[in-house]
mmCIF file of C-alpha atoms and ligand atoms in Angstrom:
data_model
loop_
_atom_site.group_PDB
_atom_site.id
_atom_site.type_symbol
_atom_site.label_atom_id
_atom_site.label_comp_id
_atom_site.label_asym_id
_atom_site.label_seq_id
_atom_site.Cartn_x
_atom_site.Cartn_y
_atom_site.Cartn_z
ATOM 1 C CA MET A 1 -35.648 20.990 189.409
ATOM 2 C CA GLY A 2 -36.087 18.444 186.619
ATOM 3 C CA ALA A 3 -38.050 19.120 183.445
ATOM 4 C CA GLU A 4 -41.711 18.284 183.062
ATOM 5 C CA ILE A 5 -41.976 15.059 181.050
ATOM 6 C CA ILE A 6 -44.284 15.302 178.018
ATOM 7 C CA SER A 7 -45.750 11.818 177.824
ATOM 8 C CA GLY A 8 -46.801 10.703 174.350
ATOM 9 C CA ILE A 9 -48.467 7.675 175.913
ATOM 10 C CA GLN A 10 -50.766 9.839 178.052
ATOM 11 C CA MET A 11 -51.543 12.241 175.187
ATOM 12 C CA ARG A 12 -52.244 9.351 172.821
ATOM 13 C CA LYS A 13 -54.718 8.013 175.358
ATOM 14 C CA GLU A 14 -56.541 11.363 175.439
ATOM 15 C CA ILE A 15 -56.629 11.667 171.626
ATOM 16 C CA LEU A 16 -57.819 8.086 171.115
ATOM 17 C CA ALA A 17 -60.607 8.644 173.664
ATOM 18 C CA GLU A 18 -61.715 11.684 171.630
ATOM 19 C CA LEU A 19 -61.576 9.675 168.385
ATOM 20 C CA GLU A 20 -63.509 6.786 169.892
ATOM 21 C CA GLN A 21 -66.390 9.182 170.477
ATOM 22 C CA ASP A 22 -66.135 10.455 166.886
ATOM 23 C CA VAL A 23 -66.284 6.896 165.533
ATOM 24 C CA ALA A 24 -69.295 6.039 167.714
ATOM 25 C CA ALA A 25 -71.063 9.215 166.530
ATOM 26 C CA MET A 26 -70.386 8.366 162.857
ATOM 27 C CA LYS A 27 -71.681 4.855 163.340
ATOM 28 C CA ALA A 28 -74.856 6.092 165.012
ATOM 29 C CA GLU A 29 -75.391 8.861 162.461
ATOM 30 C CA TYR A 30 -74.892 7.000 159.192
ATOM 31 C CA GLY A 31 -73.963 3.402 160.013
ATOM 32 C CA GLN A 32 -70.418 3.564 158.703
ATOM 33 C CA VAL A 33 -67.035 3.548 160.431
ATOM 34 C CA PRO A 34 -63.637 4.775 159.168
ATOM 35 C CA GLY A 35 -61.860 2.204 156.991
ATOM 36 C CA LEU A 36 -58.070 1.841 156.999
ATOM 37 C CA VAL A 37 -55.917 -0.548 154.987
ATOM 38 C CA THR A 38 -52.353 -1.183 156.153
ATOM 39 C CA ILE A 39 -50.159 -2.684 153.444
ATOM 40 C CA LEU A 40 -46.977 -4.369 154.648
ATOM 41 C CA VAL A 41 -44.503 -5.673 152.076
ATOM 42 C CA GLY A 42 -42.087 -8.296 153.412
ATOM 43 C CA GLU A 43 -41.207 -8.916 157.044
ATOM 44 C CA ASN A 44 -38.813 -6.189 158.169
ATOM 45 C CA PRO A 45 -39.038 -6.619 161.989
ATOM 46 C CA ALA A 46 -39.369 -2.890 162.775
ATOM 47 C CA SER A 47 -42.085 -2.521 160.111
ATOM 48 C CA VAL A 48 -43.937 -5.592 161.398
ATOM 49 C CA SER A 49 -44.014 -4.119 164.897
ATOM 50 C CA TYR A 50 -45.135 -0.657 163.694
ATOM 51 C CA VAL A 51 -47.887 -2.129 161.513
ATOM 52 C CA THR A 52 -49.077 -4.425 164.295
ATOM 53 C CA LEU A 53 -49.476 -1.402 166.576
ATOM 54 C CA LYS A 54 -51.353 0.539 163.890
ATOM 55 C CA VAL A 55 -53.718 -2.392 163.264
ATOM 56 C CA GLN A 56 -54.361 -2.910 166.990
ATOM 57 C CA THR A 57 -55.074 0.780 167.497
ATOM 58 C CA ALA A 58 -57.456 0.941 164.521
ATOM 59 C CA LEU A 59 -59.349 -2.117 165.767
ATOM 60 C CA SER A 60 -59.525 -0.711 169.314
ATOM 61 C CA LEU A 61 -61.287 2.387 167.916
ATOM 62 C CA GLY A 62 -63.838 0.278 166.022
ATOM 63 C CA PHE A 63 -62.431 1.002 162.529
ATOM 64 C CA HIS A 64 -62.963 -1.286 159.556
ATOM 65 C CA GLU A 65 -59.331 -2.442 159.350
ATOM 66 C CA VAL A 66 -57.835 -4.441 156.486
ATOM 67 C CA GLN A 67 -54.352 -5.798 157.091
ATOM 68 C CA ASP A 68 -52.927 -6.619 153.673
ATOM 69 C CA ASN A 69 -49.550 -8.374 153.982
ATOM 70 C CA GLN A 70 -47.665 -8.947 150.744
ATOM 71 C CA PRO A 71 -44.525 -10.993 150.051
ATOM 72 C CA ALA A 72 -41.182 -9.145 149.749
ATOM 73 C CA ASP A 73 -40.962 -10.135 146.065
ATOM 74 C CA ILE A 74 -44.279 -8.551 144.993
ATOM 75 C CA SER A 75 -43.631 -6.569 141.792
ATOM 76 C CA GLU A 76 -43.999 -2.803 141.667
ATOM 77 C CA GLN A 77 -46.836 -3.261 139.159
ATOM 78 C CA GLY A 78 -48.540 -5.685 141.553
ATOM 79 C CA LEU A 79 -48.322 -3.210 144.408
ATOM 80 C CA LEU A 80 -49.585 -0.340 142.252
ATOM 81 C CA ALA A 81 -52.561 -2.475 141.163
ATOM 82 C CA LEU A 82 -53.343 -3.252 144.811
ATOM 83 C CA ILE A 83 -53.296 0.459 145.683
ATOM 84 C CA GLU A 84 -55.633 1.180 142.767
ATOM 85 C CA LYS A 85 -58.047 -1.449 144.122
ATOM 86 C CA TYR A 86 -58.171 0.337 147.504
ATOM 87 C CA ASN A 87 -58.384 3.762 145.839
ATOM 88 C CA ASN A 88 -61.687 2.525 144.373
ATOM 89 C CA ASP A 89 -63.001 0.779 147.501
ATOM 90 C CA PRO A 90 -65.700 2.962 149.153
ATOM 91 C CA ALA A 91 -65.276 1.190 152.524
ATOM 92 C CA ILE A 92 -61.617 2.309 152.681
ATOM 93 C CA HIS A 93 -60.874 5.927 153.639
ATOM 94 C CA GLY A 94 -57.176 5.622 154.418
ATOM 95 C CA ILE A 95 -54.371 3.747 152.636
ATOM 96 C CA LEU A 96 -51.089 3.215 154.443
ATOM 97 C CA VAL A 97 -48.139 1.521 152.744
ATOM 98 C CA GLN A 98 -45.506 0.896 155.397
ATOM 99 C CA LEU A 99 -42.064 2.235 154.450
ATOM 100 C CA PRO A 100 -39.323 1.391 153.698
ATOM 101 C CA LEU A 101 -40.153 -0.816 150.719
ATOM 102 C CA PRO A 102 -37.838 -3.453 149.170
ATOM 103 C CA LYS A 103 -35.184 -1.965 146.869
ATOM 104 C CA HIS A 104 -36.826 -3.135 143.618
ATOM 105 C CA ILE A 105 -39.908 -0.952 144.306
ATOM 106 C CA ASN A 106 -39.837 2.789 143.641
ATOM 107 C CA GLU A 107 -41.240 4.396 146.812
ATOM 108 C CA GLU A 108 -42.029 7.656 145.057
ATOM 109 C CA ALA A 109 -44.169 5.842 142.452
ATOM 110 C CA VAL A 110 -46.035 4.065 145.251
ATOM 111 C CA ILE A 111 -46.694 7.256 147.243
ATOM 112 C CA ASN A 112 -47.846 9.028 144.069
ATOM 113 C CA ALA A 113 -50.254 6.155 143.273
ATOM 114 C CA ILE A 114 -52.212 6.596 146.514
ATOM 115 C CA SER A 115 -55.218 8.839 145.985
ATOM 116 C CA PRO A 116 -54.482 12.175 147.744
ATOM 117 C CA ASP A 117 -58.011 11.832 149.202
ATOM 118 C CA LYS A 118 -56.968 8.628 151.030
ATOM 119 C CA ASP A 119 -53.353 9.583 151.780
ATOM 120 C CA VAL A 120 -53.676 9.505 155.588
ATOM 121 C CA ASP A 121 -49.876 9.407 155.945
ATOM 122 C CA GLY A 122 -49.799 12.875 154.364
ATOM 123 C CA PHE A 123 -46.855 11.891 152.113
ATOM 124 C CA HIS A 124 -48.429 12.597 148.704
ATOM 125 C CA PRO A 125 -46.977 15.690 146.958
ATOM 126 C CA VAL A 126 -50.497 17.147 146.634
ATOM 127 C CA ASN A 127 -51.005 17.004 150.405
ATOM 128 C CA LEU A 128 -47.479 18.248 151.121
ATOM 129 C CA GLY A 129 -48.134 21.141 148.730
ATOM 130 C CA LYS A 130 -51.406 21.980 150.481
ATOM 131 C CA MET A 131 -49.577 21.846 153.810
ATOM 132 C CA VAL A 132 -47.039 24.391 152.553
ATOM 133 C CA ILE A 133 -49.794 26.711 151.277
ATOM 134 C CA GLY A 134 -51.445 26.414 154.706
ATOM 135 C CA GLY A 135 -54.787 27.764 155.946
ATOM 136 C CA ASP A 136 -57.965 26.112 154.667
ATOM 137 C CA ASN A 137 -55.975 24.245 152.000
ATOM 138 C CA VAL A 138 -54.469 21.817 154.524
ATOM 139 C CA ARG A 139 -55.833 18.254 154.111
ATOM 140 C CA TYR A 140 -53.735 15.566 155.825
ATOM 141 C CA LEU A 141 -50.721 16.673 157.815
ATOM 142 C CA PRO A 142 -47.911 14.099 157.911
ATOM 143 C CA CYS A 143 -48.403 12.123 161.127
ATOM 144 C CA THR A 144 -45.106 12.559 162.981
ATOM 145 C CA PRO A 145 -44.937 16.364 162.512
ATOM 146 C CA ALA A 146 -48.646 16.594 163.395
ATOM 147 C CA GLY A 147 -47.949 14.603 166.567
ATOM 148 C CA ILE A 148 -45.027 16.874 167.465
ATOM 149 C CA GLN A 149 -47.144 20.014 167.039
ATOM 150 C CA GLU A 150 -49.963 18.482 169.084
ATOM 151 C CA MET A 151 -47.512 17.664 171.906
ATOM 152 C CA ILE A 152 -46.179 21.212 171.891
ATOM 153 C CA VAL A 153 -49.721 22.622 172.100
ATOM 154 C CA ARG A 154 -51.049 20.179 174.708
ATOM 155 C CA SER A 155 -47.952 20.689 176.903
ATOM 156 C CA GLY A 156 -48.842 24.385 177.121
ATOM 157 C CA THR A 157 -45.653 25.550 175.373
ATOM 158 C CA GLU A 158 -45.991 29.069 173.889
ATOM 159 C CA THR A 159 -45.223 28.960 170.148
ATOM 160 C CA GLU A 160 -46.191 32.534 169.206
ATOM 161 C CA GLY A 161 -42.925 34.310 168.327
ATOM 162 C CA ALA A 162 -40.879 31.467 169.809
ATOM 163 C CA GLU A 163 -37.483 30.532 168.393
ATOM 164 C CA VAL A 164 -37.913 27.001 167.019
ATOM 165 C CA VAL A 165 -34.825 25.100 165.911
ATOM 166 C CA VAL A 166 -35.369 21.897 163.918
ATOM 167 C CA VAL A 167 -32.375 19.566 163.690
ATOM 168 C CA GLY A 168 -32.764 17.413 160.557
ATOM 169 C CA ARG A 169 -34.238 17.957 157.096
ATOM 170 C CA SER A 170 -35.986 14.693 156.211
ATOM 171 C CA ASN A 171 -39.116 14.764 154.057
ATOM 172 C CA ILE A 172 -41.067 12.898 156.744
ATOM 173 C CA VAL A 173 -40.171 15.044 159.786
ATOM 174 C CA GLY A 174 -37.657 17.919 159.508
ATOM 175 C CA LYS A 175 -38.943 19.758 156.442
ATOM 176 C CA PRO A 176 -42.678 19.510 157.233
ATOM 177 C CA ILE A 177 -42.412 20.424 160.935
ATOM 178 C CA ALA A 178 -40.237 23.437 160.036
ATOM 179 C CA VAL A 179 -42.936 24.653 157.618
ATOM 180 C CA MET A 180 -45.790 23.920 160.030
ATOM 181 C CA MET A 181 -44.252 25.817 162.956
ATOM 182 C CA GLY A 182 -43.730 28.884 160.760
ATOM 183 C CA GLN A 183 -47.338 28.991 159.510
ATOM 184 C CA LYS A 184 -50.019 31.311 160.816
ATOM 185 C CA GLY A 185 -52.348 29.768 163.385
ATOM 186 C CA ARG A 186 -52.677 27.601 166.474
ATOM 187 C CA GLY A 187 -49.477 26.026 167.742
ATOM 188 C CA ALA A 188 -47.405 27.920 165.162
ATOM 189 C CA ASN A 189 -46.437 31.564 164.378
ATOM 190 C CA SER A 190 -42.873 30.677 165.382
ATOM 191 C CA THR A 191 -39.537 31.852 164.010
ATOM 192 C CA VAL A 192 -37.995 28.724 162.565
ATOM 193 C CA THR A 193 -34.418 27.694 161.825
ATOM 194 C CA MET A 194 -33.751 24.333 160.178
ATOM 195 C CA VAL A 195 -30.243 22.969 160.733
ATOM 196 C CA HIS A 196 -28.576 19.885 159.233
ATOM 197 C CA THR A 197 -25.285 18.073 158.716
ATOM 198 C CA ARG A 198 -23.744 20.972 156.759
ATOM 199 C CA THR A 199 -24.740 23.670 159.261
ATOM 200 C CA LYS A 200 -21.895 25.634 160.813
ATOM 201 C CA ASP A 201 -22.078 26.119 164.599
ATOM 202 C CA LEU A 202 -24.864 23.621 165.150
ATOM 203 C CA ASP A 203 -24.564 24.109 168.905
ATOM 204 C CA ALA A 204 -24.979 27.907 168.689
ATOM 205 C CA HIS A 205 -28.289 27.493 166.849
ATOM 206 C CA CYS A 206 -29.554 24.916 169.353
ATOM 207 C CA ARG A 207 -28.668 27.172 172.290
ATOM 208 C CA ARG A 208 -31.069 29.846 170.932
ATOM 209 C CA ALA A 209 -34.042 27.510 170.777
ATOM 210 C CA ASP A 210 -37.103 28.041 172.938
ATOM 211 C CA ILE A 211 -38.391 24.878 171.260
ATOM 212 C CA LEU A 212 -35.782 22.370 170.086
ATOM 213 C CA ILE A 213 -37.012 19.613 167.768
ATOM 214 C CA VAL A 214 -34.388 16.964 167.096
ATOM 215 C CA ALA A 215 -34.928 14.496 164.260
ATOM 216 C CA ALA A 216 -31.435 13.555 163.106
ATOM 217 C CA GLY A 217 -31.292 9.833 163.850
ATOM 218 C CA VAL A 218 -27.947 10.214 165.653
ATOM 219 C CA PRO A 219 -27.913 8.948 169.264
ATOM 220 C CA GLY A 220 -26.780 11.608 171.725
ATOM 221 C CA LEU A 221 -26.166 14.225 168.982
ATOM 222 C CA VAL A 222 -27.523 17.113 171.076
ATOM 223 C CA LYS A 223 -25.352 17.763 174.123
ATOM 224 C CA PRO A 224 -26.979 18.979 177.345
ATOM 225 C CA GLU A 225 -25.010 22.246 177.221
ATOM 226 C CA TRP A 226 -26.657 23.028 173.844
ATOM 227 C CA ILE A 227 -30.046 23.296 175.517
ATOM 228 C CA LYS A 228 -31.358 26.701 176.619
ATOM 229 C CA PRO A 229 -32.493 26.501 180.260
ATOM 230 C CA GLY A 230 -36.280 26.092 180.351
ATOM 231 C CA ALA A 231 -36.607 25.141 176.663
ATOM 232 C CA THR A 232 -39.094 22.572 175.397
ATOM 233 C CA VAL A 233 -37.185 19.660 173.847
ATOM 234 C CA ILE A 234 -38.892 17.267 171.427
ATOM 235 C CA ASP A 235 -36.739 14.230 170.681
ATOM 236 C CA VAL A 236 -37.881 12.437 167.529
ATOM 237 C CA GLY A 237 -34.898 10.064 167.333
ATOM 238 C CA VAL A 238 -35.609 6.347 167.711
ATOM 239 C CA ASN A 239 -32.214 4.659 167.702
ATOM 240 C CA ARG A 240 -31.766 0.939 168.341
ATOM 241 C CA VAL A 241 -28.620 0.784 170.459
ATOM 242 C CA GLY A 242 -28.716 -2.857 171.573
ATOM 243 C CA VAL A 243 -30.917 -5.711 172.652
ATOM 244 C CA SER A 244 -32.089 -6.280 176.224
ATOM 245 C CA GLU A 245 -30.788 -9.573 177.624
ATOM 246 C CA GLU A 246 -33.826 -9.750 179.893
ATOM 247 C CA THR A 247 -36.637 -9.196 177.383
ATOM 248 C CA GLY A 248 -34.912 -9.790 174.026
ATOM 249 C CA LYS A 249 -36.418 -6.478 172.856
ATOM 250 C CA ALA A 250 -34.498 -3.626 171.218
ATOM 251 C CA ILE A 251 -33.055 -0.982 173.546
ATOM 252 C CA LEU A 252 -34.071 2.432 172.188
ATOM 253 C CA CYS A 253 -32.613 5.870 172.769
ATOM 254 C CA GLY A 254 -33.226 9.300 171.268
ATOM 255 C CA ASP A 255 -30.970 11.931 169.716
ATOM 256 C CA VAL A 256 -30.757 13.749 173.069
ATOM 257 C CA ASP A 257 -29.238 12.395 176.285
ATOM 258 C CA PHE A 258 -32.486 12.364 178.251
ATOM 259 C CA ASP A 259 -31.060 12.006 181.784
ATOM 260 C CA GLN A 260 -28.781 15.016 181.437
ATOM 261 C CA ALA A 261 -31.103 17.119 179.268
ATOM 262 C CA ARG A 262 -33.995 16.845 181.722
ATOM 263 C CA GLU A 263 -31.928 18.762 184.306
ATOM 264 C CA ILE A 264 -31.797 21.793 181.984
ATOM 265 C CA ALA A 265 -34.926 21.730 179.796
ATOM 266 C CA GLY A 266 -38.300 23.029 180.978
ATOM 267 C CA LYS A 267 -40.243 20.263 179.226
ATOM 268 C CA ILE A 268 -38.944 17.204 177.411
ATOM 269 C CA THR A 269 -40.222 14.126 175.583
ATOM 270 C CA PRO A 270 -38.785 10.710 176.502
ATOM 271 C CA VAL A 271 -37.712 7.933 174.103
ATOM 272 C CA PRO A 272 -39.526 5.595 174.016
ATOM 273 C CA GLY A 273 -42.947 6.891 175.074
ATOM 274 C CA GLY A 274 -42.685 10.357 173.519
ATOM 275 C CA VAL A 275 -43.293 11.228 169.872
ATOM 276 C CA GLY A 276 -43.697 7.588 168.705
ATOM 277 C CA PRO A 277 -47.134 6.952 170.238
ATOM 278 C CA MET A 278 -48.385 10.294 168.904
ATOM 279 C CA THR A 279 -47.613 9.342 165.300
ATOM 280 C CA ILE A 280 -50.131 6.500 165.439
ATOM 281 C CA ALA A 281 -52.745 8.705 167.137
ATOM 282 C CA MET A 282 -52.405 11.223 164.284
ATOM 283 C CA LEU A 283 -52.777 8.475 161.680
ATOM 284 C CA MET A 284 -56.074 7.528 163.306
ATOM 285 C CA LYS A 285 -57.129 11.192 163.409
ATOM 286 C CA ASN A 286 -56.408 11.582 159.674
ATOM 287 C CA THR A 287 -58.431 8.441 158.921
ATOM 288 C CA VAL A 288 -61.453 9.752 160.857
ATOM 289 C CA LYS A 289 -61.081 13.081 159.014
ATOM 290 C CA SER A 290 -60.981 11.242 155.677
ATOM 291 C CA ALA A 291 -64.061 9.165 156.513
ATOM 292 C CA ARG A 292 -65.980 12.361 157.326
ATOM 293 C CA TRP A 293 -64.784 14.076 154.151
ATOM 294 C CA HIS A 294 -65.782 11.115 151.981
ATOM 295 C CA ARG A 295 -69.197 11.071 153.633
ATOM 296 C CA GLU A 296 -69.658 14.783 152.928
ATOM 297 C CA GLN A 297 -68.702 14.234 149.276
ATOM 298 C CA GLU A 298 -71.317 11.474 148.973
ATOM 299 C CA GLY A 299 -73.923 13.841 150.459
ATOM 300 C CA LEU A 300 -72.982 16.575 147.989
ATOM 301 C CA THR A 301 -73.217 14.129 145.059
ATOM 302 C CA ARG A 302 -76.641 12.902 146.162
ATOM 303 C CA THR A 303 -78.057 16.408 146.481
ATOM 304 C CA GLY A 304 -76.494 17.360 143.155
ATOM 305 C CA LYS A 305 -74.380 20.199 144.620
HETATM 306 N N1 GUN B 401 -42.168 4.022 158.221
HETATM 307 C C1 GUN B 401 -41.718 4.698 159.301
HETATM 308 N N2 GUN B 401 -42.606 5.656 159.675
HETATM 309 C C2 GUN B 401 -43.646 5.563 158.800
HETATM 310 C C3 GUN B 401 -44.868 6.274 158.671
HETATM 311 O O1 GUN B 401 -45.182 7.192 159.429
HETATM 312 N N3 GUN B 401 -45.675 5.874 157.643
HETATM 313 C C4 GUN B 401 -45.342 4.881 156.781
HETATM 314 N N4 GUN B 401 -46.187 4.583 155.805
HETATM 315 N N5 GUN B 401 -44.205 4.211 156.880
HETATM 316 C C5 GUN B 401 -43.359 4.545 157.883
#
């Protein structure tokens, strides 16, 4: 029997419906909606398409959305000044600078310039630090790992005591999801192994996994025989392997051979239509959370607490 397909498109729909209600409630309660600015530098085609989707989703939820497109030759100082402007704008609760940035701009300086209170990407070292500490300290979880964890929970996969193997150690996915799955709490309490390009016996580690999370960016890296029968497989890879003659659009595939893996896994995410849509849903969730937090802070200031 084939694996159950974990559809990111369906789960995104459910999450956005929940958020739509939150936004309507905020508007009715205090006449304000979450504000998100998306800053796109240059015209990298993949970035343009990601940002377009983020903007459309924010607008569909009724957010105040500012799309701020800047030329590829904007100076680092210019970009930092723009971020400072949005840090001080009370109508903006979330600031997203689409990565990667042109080579002449230091990405770390840009991420550090975003106020941790408005860092809805969850990339700022303050928010990453809070994520590592865990518990009540957690502010904004990085969106792709948060989407992965949400998919694991909503698919009904047991995480308590489960062997989780994470393939990849990027700052955006591998490292944070490994930490998150090992924390105490809902959708976590797992035993985590993080493997990477220098790991010996990569296949042996993968074979142990009750939950296999693959974020290596290498098409077909994980072979079907590396998958434990019945495991939940989360494929984070988005690899452009060609262009469709029919549609002119990029042909995408993951890091796992989906057709073969689905015969062995218990549950599996497809590419496209798996983790990708969840990342945007989590960005929206962080922005709603930020809008609420900012509102609470205003209330506390007014009452002098
Ligand atoms: N580029 C690719 N993924 C992301 C993301 O999640 N956030 C930002 N800001 N840039 C990206």
